[in-house]
Amino acid sequence: MENSTIKIKKIGVVLFWLFVWQIIALLLGKPLLLPTVPAVFLRLLELIWTKSFWLITITSFSRISLGFLCALLIGLLGGFFTYRWISVRILFTPVLQVMRATPLASFIILALIWLKSGILPSFIAGFSILPIIWLSVQTGLEQMSIPYGEMAKVFGLNWQKKLRFIYAPQVKPYFLSACITAVGFAWKAGVTAELLSLPQFGIGTELYSGKIYLETVDLFVWTLVLIIISVALERMVKKWLSKN
């Protein structure tokens, strides 16, 4: 009953802001600047039935997912190595600091010199979230109390059992939180990279086309698609990780 009430409230909040959007659009009376809610949703329904819509959406999804998964793997390994060996931490700490401090737009422009437009979104999506994953794993391991390590030695646990019964439970809360944050951030970074690199198919490319050709409705539609996918993936990752 409580969950149903929360869902109803969330739907009510969404409807409220859609109503505000519609009122502002009607008062403004300039579809080129702010289209109405029905215009955007009708255009979305129109695009959903086209092959190009799914090709664009799936291509962007594939690129960004690839970057996300690579960042997860590297972040897990990197976080463990920097926790386990102080020399590795000293070596990579400046790199992580630079990655966190570098403005994303400037790095995308630099990366355009080295990478093709089709590869760039995957790289940027992974690059943007790698420090988040890496440092969350490192922090989780650092919070592990000394008795756990001593217990492993006393009971003679092999590395597989240490990983399953000691390291994984300790890192899980930090890793879960980082993944939930990283999903949305990876999408923003990946689409921004598409917006600047303009690959053949991509949501970012469509956003750029909508701006150039003053197709404001399409601009709102693709922004809405981006938000829906980002929120849906964030919830899926949260549910999946919480069950494991």
PDB file of C-alpha atoms in Angstrom:
ATOM      1  CA  MET A   1       0.000   0.000   0.000  1.00  0.00           C
ATOM      2  CA  GLU A   2       2.826   2.364   0.905  1.00  0.00           C
ATOM      3  CA  ASN A   3       4.670   1.652  -2.358  1.00  0.00           C
ATOM      4  CA  SER A   4       1.496   2.328  -4.347  1.00  0.00           C
ATOM      5  CA  THR A   5       1.037   5.664  -2.589  1.00  0.00           C
ATOM      6  CA  ILE A   6       4.624   6.658  -3.383  1.00  0.00           C
ATOM      7  CA  LYS A   7       4.169   5.705  -7.044  1.00  0.00           C
ATOM      8  CA  ILE A   8       0.956   7.742  -7.268  1.00  0.00           C
ATOM      9  CA  LYS A   9       2.720  10.743  -5.750  1.00  0.00           C
ATOM     10  CA  LYS A  10       5.593  10.424  -8.234  1.00  0.00           C
ATOM     11  CA  ILE A  11       3.165  10.241 -11.149  1.00  0.00           C
ATOM     12  CA  GLY A  12       1.377  13.280  -9.747  1.00  0.00           C
ATOM     13  CA  VAL A  13       4.645  15.233  -9.617  1.00  0.00           C
ATOM     14  CA  VAL A  14       5.430  14.343 -13.243  1.00  0.00           C
ATOM     15  CA  LEU A  15       1.944  15.357 -14.379  1.00  0.00           C
ATOM     16  CA  PHE A  16       2.236  18.626 -12.471  1.00  0.00           C
ATOM     17  CA  TRP A  17       5.444  19.613 -14.263  1.00  0.00           C
ATOM     18  CA  LEU A  18       4.035  18.556 -17.619  1.00  0.00           C
ATOM     19  CA  PHE A  19       1.063  20.825 -16.891  1.00  0.00           C
ATOM     20  CA  VAL A  20       3.431  23.709 -16.041  1.00  0.00           C
ATOM     21  CA  TRP A  21       5.335  23.063 -19.279  1.00  0.00           C
ATOM     22  CA  GLN A  22       2.079  23.117 -21.283  1.00  0.00           C
ATOM     23  CA  ILE A  23       0.863  26.358 -19.677  1.00  0.00           C
ATOM     24  CA  ILE A  24       4.191  28.125 -20.322  1.00  0.00           C
ATOM     25  CA  ALA A  25       4.237  26.894 -23.939  1.00  0.00           C
ATOM     26  CA  LEU A  26       0.676  28.169 -24.526  1.00  0.00           C
ATOM     27  CA  LEU A  27       1.395  31.530 -22.906  1.00  0.00           C
ATOM     28  CA  LEU A  28       4.607  31.914 -24.878  1.00  0.00           C
ATOM     29  CA  GLY A  29       2.905  30.965 -28.137  1.00  0.00           C
ATOM     30  CA  LYS A  30       6.202  30.284 -29.918  1.00  0.00           C
ATOM     31  CA  PRO A  31       6.619  26.578 -30.804  1.00  0.00           C
ATOM     32  CA  LEU A  32      10.065  27.309 -32.193  1.00  0.00           C
ATOM     33  CA  LEU A  33      11.229  28.196 -28.677  1.00  0.00           C
ATOM     34  CA  LEU A  34       9.035  25.888 -26.589  1.00  0.00           C
ATOM     35  CA  PRO A  35       6.743  23.313 -28.209  1.00  0.00           C
ATOM     36  CA  THR A  36       3.621  22.086 -26.432  1.00  0.00           C
ATOM     37  CA  VAL A  37       3.485  18.785 -24.575  1.00  0.00           C
ATOM     38  CA  PRO A  38       1.088  17.117 -27.090  1.00  0.00           C
ATOM     39  CA  ALA A  39       3.341  18.152 -29.996  1.00  0.00           C
ATOM     40  CA  VAL A  40       6.370  16.508 -28.385  1.00  0.00           C
ATOM     41  CA  PHE A  41       4.597  13.288 -27.423  1.00  0.00           C
ATOM     42  CA  LEU A  42       2.885  12.962 -30.821  1.00  0.00           C
ATOM     43  CA  ARG A  43       6.264  13.370 -32.516  1.00  0.00           C
ATOM     44  CA  LEU A  44       7.721  10.751 -30.180  1.00  0.00           C
ATOM     45  CA  LEU A  45       4.937   8.298 -31.076  1.00  0.00           C
ATOM     46  CA  GLU A  46       5.592   9.030 -34.742  1.00  0.00           C
ATOM     47  CA  LEU A  47       9.325   8.350 -34.443  1.00  0.00           C
ATOM     48  CA  ILE A  48       8.911   5.163 -32.400  1.00  0.00           C
ATOM     49  CA  TRP A  49       7.426   3.420 -35.452  1.00  0.00           C
ATOM     50  CA  THR A  50      10.443   4.195 -37.645  1.00  0.00           C
ATOM     51  CA  LYS A  51      13.490   1.947 -38.077  1.00  0.00           C
ATOM     52  CA  SER A  52      15.859   4.918 -37.834  1.00  0.00           C
ATOM     53  CA  PHE A  53      14.649   5.732 -34.312  1.00  0.00           C
ATOM     54  CA  TRP A  54      15.565   2.279 -33.009  1.00  0.00           C
ATOM     55  CA  LEU A  55      18.814   2.187 -34.955  1.00  0.00           C
ATOM     56  CA  ILE A  56      19.874   5.495 -33.427  1.00  0.00           C
ATOM     57  CA  THR A  57      18.749   4.556 -29.909  1.00  0.00           C
ATOM     58  CA  ILE A  58      20.325   1.081 -29.946  1.00  0.00           C
ATOM     59  CA  THR A  59      23.580   2.401 -31.406  1.00  0.00           C
ATOM     60  CA  SER A  60      23.906   5.024 -28.669  1.00  0.00           C
ATOM     61  CA  PHE A  61      22.945   2.442 -26.050  1.00  0.00           C
ATOM     62  CA  SER A  62      25.593   0.009 -27.334  1.00  0.00           C
ATOM     63  CA  ARG A  63      28.348   2.616 -27.401  1.00  0.00           C
ATOM     64  CA  ILE A  64      27.663   3.934 -23.913  1.00  0.00           C
ATOM     65  CA  SER A  65      27.089   0.462 -22.418  1.00  0.00           C
ATOM     66  CA  LEU A  66      30.458  -0.673 -23.778  1.00  0.00           C
ATOM     67  CA  GLY A  67      32.195   2.262 -22.106  1.00  0.00           C
ATOM     68  CA  PHE A  68      30.271   1.665 -18.882  1.00  0.00           C
ATOM     69  CA  LEU A  69      31.171  -2.043 -18.696  1.00  0.00           C
ATOM     70  CA  CYS A  70      34.846  -1.400 -19.484  1.00  0.00           C
ATOM     71  CA  ALA A  71      34.968   1.238 -16.735  1.00  0.00           C
ATOM     72  CA  LEU A  72      33.387  -1.222 -14.264  1.00  0.00           C
ATOM     73  CA  LEU A  73      36.019  -3.866 -14.996  1.00  0.00           C
ATOM     74  CA  ILE A  74      38.978  -1.483 -14.926  1.00  0.00           C
ATOM     75  CA  GLY A  75      37.602   0.293 -11.844  1.00  0.00           C
ATOM     76  CA  LEU A  76      37.214  -2.972  -9.918  1.00  0.00           C
ATOM     77  CA  LEU A  77      40.738  -4.105 -10.737  1.00  0.00           C
ATOM     78  CA  GLY A  78      42.255  -0.663 -10.266  1.00  0.00           C
ATOM     79  CA  GLY A  79      40.539  -0.118  -6.926  1.00  0.00           C
ATOM     80  CA  PHE A  80      41.816  -3.466  -5.652  1.00  0.00           C
ATOM     81  CA  PHE A  81      45.379  -2.864  -6.879  1.00  0.00           C
ATOM     82  CA  THR A  82      45.602   0.621  -5.358  1.00  0.00           C
ATOM     83  CA  TYR A  83      44.309  -0.791  -2.068  1.00  0.00           C
ATOM     84  CA  ARG A  84      46.662  -3.769  -2.111  1.00  0.00           C
ATOM     85  CA  TRP A  85      49.903  -2.076  -3.209  1.00  0.00           C
ATOM     86  CA  ILE A  86      50.895   1.398  -2.027  1.00  0.00           C
ATOM     87  CA  SER A  87      53.275   1.848  -4.978  1.00  0.00           C
ATOM     88  CA  VAL A  88      50.360   1.399  -7.407  1.00  0.00           C
ATOM     89  CA  ARG A  89      48.324   3.956  -5.433  1.00  0.00           C
ATOM     90  CA  ILE A  90      51.163   6.510  -5.577  1.00  0.00           C
ATOM     91  CA  LEU A  91      51.487   5.907  -9.319  1.00  0.00           C
ATOM     92  CA  PHE A  92      47.794   6.271 -10.194  1.00  0.00           C
ATOM     93  CA  THR A  93      46.566   8.886  -7.689  1.00  0.00           C
ATOM     94  CA  PRO A  94      47.697  11.843  -9.894  1.00  0.00           C
ATOM     95  CA  VAL A  95      46.054  10.220 -12.929  1.00  0.00           C
ATOM     96  CA  LEU A  96      42.713   9.870 -11.138  1.00  0.00           C
ATOM     97  CA  GLN A  97      42.947  13.442  -9.872  1.00  0.00           C
ATOM     98  CA  VAL A  98      43.557  14.730 -13.401  1.00  0.00           C
ATOM     99  CA  MET A  99      40.636  12.666 -14.736  1.00  0.00           C
ATOM    100  CA  ARG A 100      38.306  14.106 -12.095  1.00  0.00           C
ATOM    101  CA  ALA A 101      39.499  17.693 -12.571  1.00  0.00           C
ATOM    102  CA  THR A 102      39.582  17.852 -16.388  1.00  0.00           C
ATOM    103  CA  PRO A 103      36.458  19.478 -17.888  1.00  0.00           C
ATOM    104  CA  LEU A 104      34.654  16.877 -19.958  1.00  0.00           C
ATOM    105  CA  ALA A 105      34.115  19.121 -22.987  1.00  0.00           C
ATOM    106  CA  SER A 106      37.801  20.002 -23.270  1.00  0.00           C
ATOM    107  CA  PHE A 107      38.833  16.358 -22.994  1.00  0.00           C
ATOM    108  CA  ILE A 108      36.306  15.363 -25.684  1.00  0.00           C
ATOM    109  CA  ILE A 109      37.818  17.914 -28.044  1.00  0.00           C
ATOM    110  CA  LEU A 110      41.320  16.606 -27.315  1.00  0.00           C
ATOM    111  CA  ALA A 111      40.188  12.999 -27.745  1.00  0.00           C
ATOM    112  CA  LEU A 112      38.704  13.860 -31.155  1.00  0.00           C
ATOM    113  CA  ILE A 113      42.285  14.215 -32.403  1.00  0.00           C
ATOM    114  CA  TRP A 114      43.103  10.619 -31.442  1.00  0.00           C
ATOM    115  CA  LEU A 115      39.850   8.664 -31.813  1.00  0.00           C
ATOM    116  CA  LYS A 116      37.222   8.121 -34.491  1.00  0.00           C
ATOM    117  CA  SER A 117      33.768   9.592 -33.923  1.00  0.00           C
ATOM    118  CA  GLY A 118      32.197   6.138 -33.545  1.00  0.00           C
ATOM    119  CA  ILE A 119      34.613   5.112 -30.780  1.00  0.00           C
ATOM    120  CA  LEU A 120      34.768   8.409 -28.919  1.00  0.00           C
ATOM    121  CA  PRO A 121      31.391   8.154 -27.066  1.00  0.00           C
ATOM    122  CA  SER A 122      32.344   4.753 -25.595  1.00  0.00           C
ATOM    123  CA  PHE A 123      35.707   6.082 -24.482  1.00  0.00           C
ATOM    124  CA  ILE A 124      34.261   9.256 -22.947  1.00  0.00           C
ATOM    125  CA  ALA A 125      31.447   7.380 -21.178  1.00  0.00           C
ATOM    126  CA  GLY A 126      34.004   5.072 -19.576  1.00  0.00           C
ATOM    127  CA  PHE A 127      36.509   7.831 -18.897  1.00  0.00           C
ATOM    128  CA  SER A 128      33.940   9.969 -17.089  1.00  0.00           C
ATOM    129  CA  ILE A 129      32.885   7.260 -14.626  1.00  0.00           C
ATOM    130  CA  LEU A 130      36.145   5.367 -14.142  1.00  0.00           C
ATOM    131  CA  PRO A 131      37.323   7.491 -11.166  1.00  0.00           C
ATOM    132  CA  ILE A 132      33.898   7.051  -9.508  1.00  0.00           C
ATOM    133  CA  ILE A 133      34.064   3.240  -9.693  1.00  0.00           C
ATOM    134  CA  TRP A 134      37.782   3.000  -8.968  1.00  0.00           C
ATOM    135  CA  LEU A 135      37.703   5.167  -5.845  1.00  0.00           C
ATOM    136  CA  SER A 136      34.510   3.553  -4.528  1.00  0.00           C
ATOM    137  CA  VAL A 137      36.140   0.105  -4.622  1.00  0.00           C
ATOM    138  CA  GLN A 138      39.318   1.440  -3.027  1.00  0.00           C
ATOM    139  CA  THR A 139      37.355   3.218  -0.291  1.00  0.00           C
ATOM    140  CA  GLY A 140      35.263   0.139   0.458  1.00  0.00           C
ATOM    141  CA  LEU A 141      38.371  -2.008   0.877  1.00  0.00           C
ATOM    142  CA  GLU A 142      40.065   0.623   3.033  1.00  0.00           C
ATOM    143  CA  GLN A 143      37.108   0.537   5.426  1.00  0.00           C
ATOM    144  CA  MET A 144      37.605  -3.180   5.977  1.00  0.00           C
ATOM    145  CA  SER A 145      38.701  -3.823   9.547  1.00  0.00           C
ATOM    146  CA  ILE A 146      41.972  -5.647  10.272  1.00  0.00           C
ATOM    147  CA  PRO A 147      40.325  -8.697  12.002  1.00  0.00           C
ATOM    148  CA  TYR A 148      38.849  -9.803   8.671  1.00  0.00           C
ATOM    149  CA  GLY A 149      42.312 -10.189   7.193  1.00  0.00           C
ATOM    150  CA  GLU A 150      43.556 -11.984  10.280  1.00  0.00           C
ATOM    151  CA  MET A 151      40.540 -14.297  10.191  1.00  0.00           C
ATOM    152  CA  ALA A 152      41.294 -15.234   6.587  1.00  0.00           C
ATOM    153  CA  LYS A 153      44.826 -16.234   7.569  1.00  0.00           C
ATOM    154  CA  VAL A 154      43.697 -18.244  10.594  1.00  0.00           C
ATOM    155  CA  PHE A 155      41.130 -20.233   8.587  1.00  0.00           C
ATOM    156  CA  GLY A 156      43.436 -20.556   5.596  1.00  0.00           C
ATOM    157  CA  LEU A 157      40.974 -19.144   3.082  1.00  0.00           C
ATOM    158  CA  ASN A 158      42.054 -19.216  -0.567  1.00  0.00           C
ATOM    159  CA  TRP A 159      41.724 -16.121  -2.755  1.00  0.00           C
ATOM    160  CA  GLN A 160      38.317 -17.180  -4.160  1.00  0.00           C
ATOM    161  CA  LYS A 161      36.803 -17.470  -0.670  1.00  0.00           C
ATOM    162  CA  LYS A 162      38.461 -14.225   0.430  1.00  0.00           C
ATOM    163  CA  LEU A 163      36.917 -12.507  -2.575  1.00  0.00           C
ATOM    164  CA  ARG A 164      33.454 -13.968  -1.937  1.00  0.00           C
ATOM    165  CA  PHE A 165      33.186 -13.778   1.850  1.00  0.00           C
ATOM    166  CA  ILE A 166      35.435 -10.841   2.788  1.00  0.00           C
ATOM    167  CA  TYR A 167      36.135  -8.421  -0.055  1.00  0.00           C
ATOM    168  CA  ALA A 168      32.819  -8.561  -1.942  1.00  0.00           C
ATOM    169  CA  PRO A 169      30.501  -7.886   1.055  1.00  0.00           C
ATOM    170  CA  GLN A 170      32.733  -5.019   2.183  1.00  0.00           C
ATOM    171  CA  VAL A 171      32.885  -3.346  -1.232  1.00  0.00           C
ATOM    172  CA  LYS A 172      29.251  -3.975  -2.254  1.00  0.00           C
ATOM    173  CA  PRO A 173      27.577  -0.907  -0.618  1.00  0.00           C
ATOM    174  CA  TYR A 174      30.183   1.471  -2.047  1.00  0.00           C
ATOM    175  CA  PHE A 175      30.153  -0.226  -5.441  1.00  0.00           C
ATOM    176  CA  LEU A 176      26.338  -0.186  -5.597  1.00  0.00           C
ATOM    177  CA  SER A 177      26.174   3.521  -4.833  1.00  0.00           C
ATOM    178  CA  ALA A 178      28.885   4.282  -7.400  1.00  0.00           C
ATOM    179  CA  CYS A 179      27.148   2.250 -10.135  1.00  0.00           C
ATOM    180  CA  ILE A 180      23.827   4.007  -9.614  1.00  0.00           C
ATOM    181  CA  THR A 181      25.551   7.386  -9.927  1.00  0.00           C
ATOM    182  CA  ALA A 182      27.708   6.251 -12.837  1.00  0.00           C
ATOM    183  CA  VAL A 183      24.848   5.019 -15.067  1.00  0.00           C
ATOM    184  CA  GLY A 184      23.266   8.444 -15.443  1.00  0.00           C
ATOM    185  CA  PHE A 185      26.625  10.177 -15.682  1.00  0.00           C
ATOM    186  CA  ALA A 186      27.837   7.788 -18.397  1.00  0.00           C
ATOM    187  CA  TRP A 187      24.767   8.593 -20.499  1.00  0.00           C
ATOM    188  CA  LYS A 188      25.265  12.325 -20.147  1.00  0.00           C
ATOM    189  CA  ALA A 189      28.949  12.057 -21.024  1.00  0.00           C
ATOM    190  CA  GLY A 190      28.403   9.642 -23.917  1.00  0.00           C
ATOM    191  CA  VAL A 191      25.679  11.736 -25.545  1.00  0.00           C
ATOM    192  CA  THR A 192      27.774  14.887 -25.053  1.00  0.00           C
ATOM    193  CA  ALA A 193      30.590  13.121 -26.900  1.00  0.00           C
ATOM    194  CA  GLU A 194      28.178  12.248 -29.720  1.00  0.00           C
ATOM    195  CA  LEU A 195      27.006  15.846 -29.804  1.00  0.00           C
ATOM    196  CA  LEU A 196      30.570  17.054 -30.409  1.00  0.00           C
ATOM    197  CA  SER A 197      31.902  14.195 -32.549  1.00  0.00           C
ATOM    198  CA  LEU A 198      28.732  13.654 -34.641  1.00  0.00           C
ATOM    199  CA  PRO A 199      28.927   9.916 -35.440  1.00  0.00           C
ATOM    200  CA  GLN A 200      26.663   8.582 -38.191  1.00  0.00           C
ATOM    201  CA  PHE A 201      24.030   7.311 -35.767  1.00  0.00           C
ATOM    202  CA  GLY A 202      23.512   8.639 -32.254  1.00  0.00           C
ATOM    203  CA  ILE A 203      21.178  10.570 -29.985  1.00  0.00           C
ATOM    204  CA  GLY A 204      23.776  13.328 -29.680  1.00  0.00           C
ATOM    205  CA  THR A 205      23.888  13.660 -33.463  1.00  0.00           C
ATOM    206  CA  GLU A 206      20.092  14.016 -33.558  1.00  0.00           C
ATOM    207  CA  LEU A 207      20.224  16.703 -30.851  1.00  0.00           C
ATOM    208  CA  TYR A 208      22.754  18.632 -32.923  1.00  0.00           C
ATOM    209  CA  SER A 209      20.623  18.264 -36.073  1.00  0.00           C
ATOM    210  CA  GLY A 210      17.564  19.529 -34.198  1.00  0.00           C
ATOM    211  CA  LYS A 211      19.489  22.621 -33.130  1.00  0.00           C
ATOM    212  CA  ILE A 212      20.973  23.332 -36.563  1.00  0.00           C
ATOM    213  CA  TYR A 213      17.708  22.897 -38.475  1.00  0.00           C
ATOM    214  CA  LEU A 214      15.584  24.526 -35.751  1.00  0.00           C
ATOM    215  CA  GLU A 215      13.568  21.340 -35.249  1.00  0.00           C
ATOM    216  CA  THR A 216      12.731  22.197 -31.664  1.00  0.00           C
ATOM    217  CA  VAL A 217      10.158  19.422 -31.323  1.00  0.00           C
ATOM    218  CA  ASP A 218      12.738  16.806 -32.341  1.00  0.00           C
ATOM    219  CA  LEU A 219      15.213  18.376 -29.933  1.00  0.00           C
ATOM    220  CA  PHE A 220      12.736  17.921 -27.081  1.00  0.00           C
ATOM    221  CA  VAL A 221      11.836  14.403 -28.219  1.00  0.00           C
ATOM    222  CA  TRP A 222      15.439  13.161 -28.176  1.00  0.00           C
ATOM    223  CA  THR A 223      16.061  14.874 -24.854  1.00  0.00           C
ATOM    224  CA  LEU A 224      12.999  13.075 -23.476  1.00  0.00           C
ATOM    225  CA  VAL A 225      14.279   9.747 -24.863  1.00  0.00           C
ATOM    226  CA  LEU A 226      17.636  10.361 -23.215  1.00  0.00           C
ATOM    227  CA  ILE A 227      15.995  11.063 -19.843  1.00  0.00           C
ATOM    228  CA  ILE A 228      13.735   8.000 -20.047  1.00  0.00           C
ATOM    229  CA  ILE A 229      16.610   5.646 -20.902  1.00  0.00           C
ATOM    230  CA  SER A 230      18.884   7.114 -18.235  1.00  0.00           C
ATOM    231  CA  VAL A 231      16.269   6.829 -15.478  1.00  0.00           C
ATOM    232  CA  ALA A 232      15.215   3.327 -16.569  1.00  0.00           C
ATOM    233  CA  LEU A 233      18.810   2.054 -16.623  1.00  0.00           C
ATOM    234  CA  GLU A 234      19.537   3.616 -13.254  1.00  0.00           C
ATOM    235  CA  ARG A 235      16.592   1.760 -11.711  1.00  0.00           C
ATOM    236  CA  MET A 236      17.483  -1.502 -13.464  1.00  0.00           C
ATOM    237  CA  VAL A 237      21.067  -1.372 -12.224  1.00  0.00           C
ATOM    238  CA  LYS A 238      19.882  -0.558  -8.699  1.00  0.00           C
ATOM    239  CA  LYS A 239      17.469  -3.516  -8.610  1.00  0.00           C
ATOM    240  CA  TRP A 240      19.953  -5.934 -10.194  1.00  0.00           C
ATOM    241  CA  LEU A 241      22.830  -5.042  -7.885  1.00  0.00           C
ATOM    242  CA  SER A 242      20.638  -5.059  -4.788  1.00  0.00           C
ATOM    243  CA  LYS A 243      19.636  -8.678  -5.509  1.00  0.00           C
ATOM    244  CA  ASN A 244      23.247  -9.834  -5.829  1.00  0.00           C
TER     245      ASN A 244
END
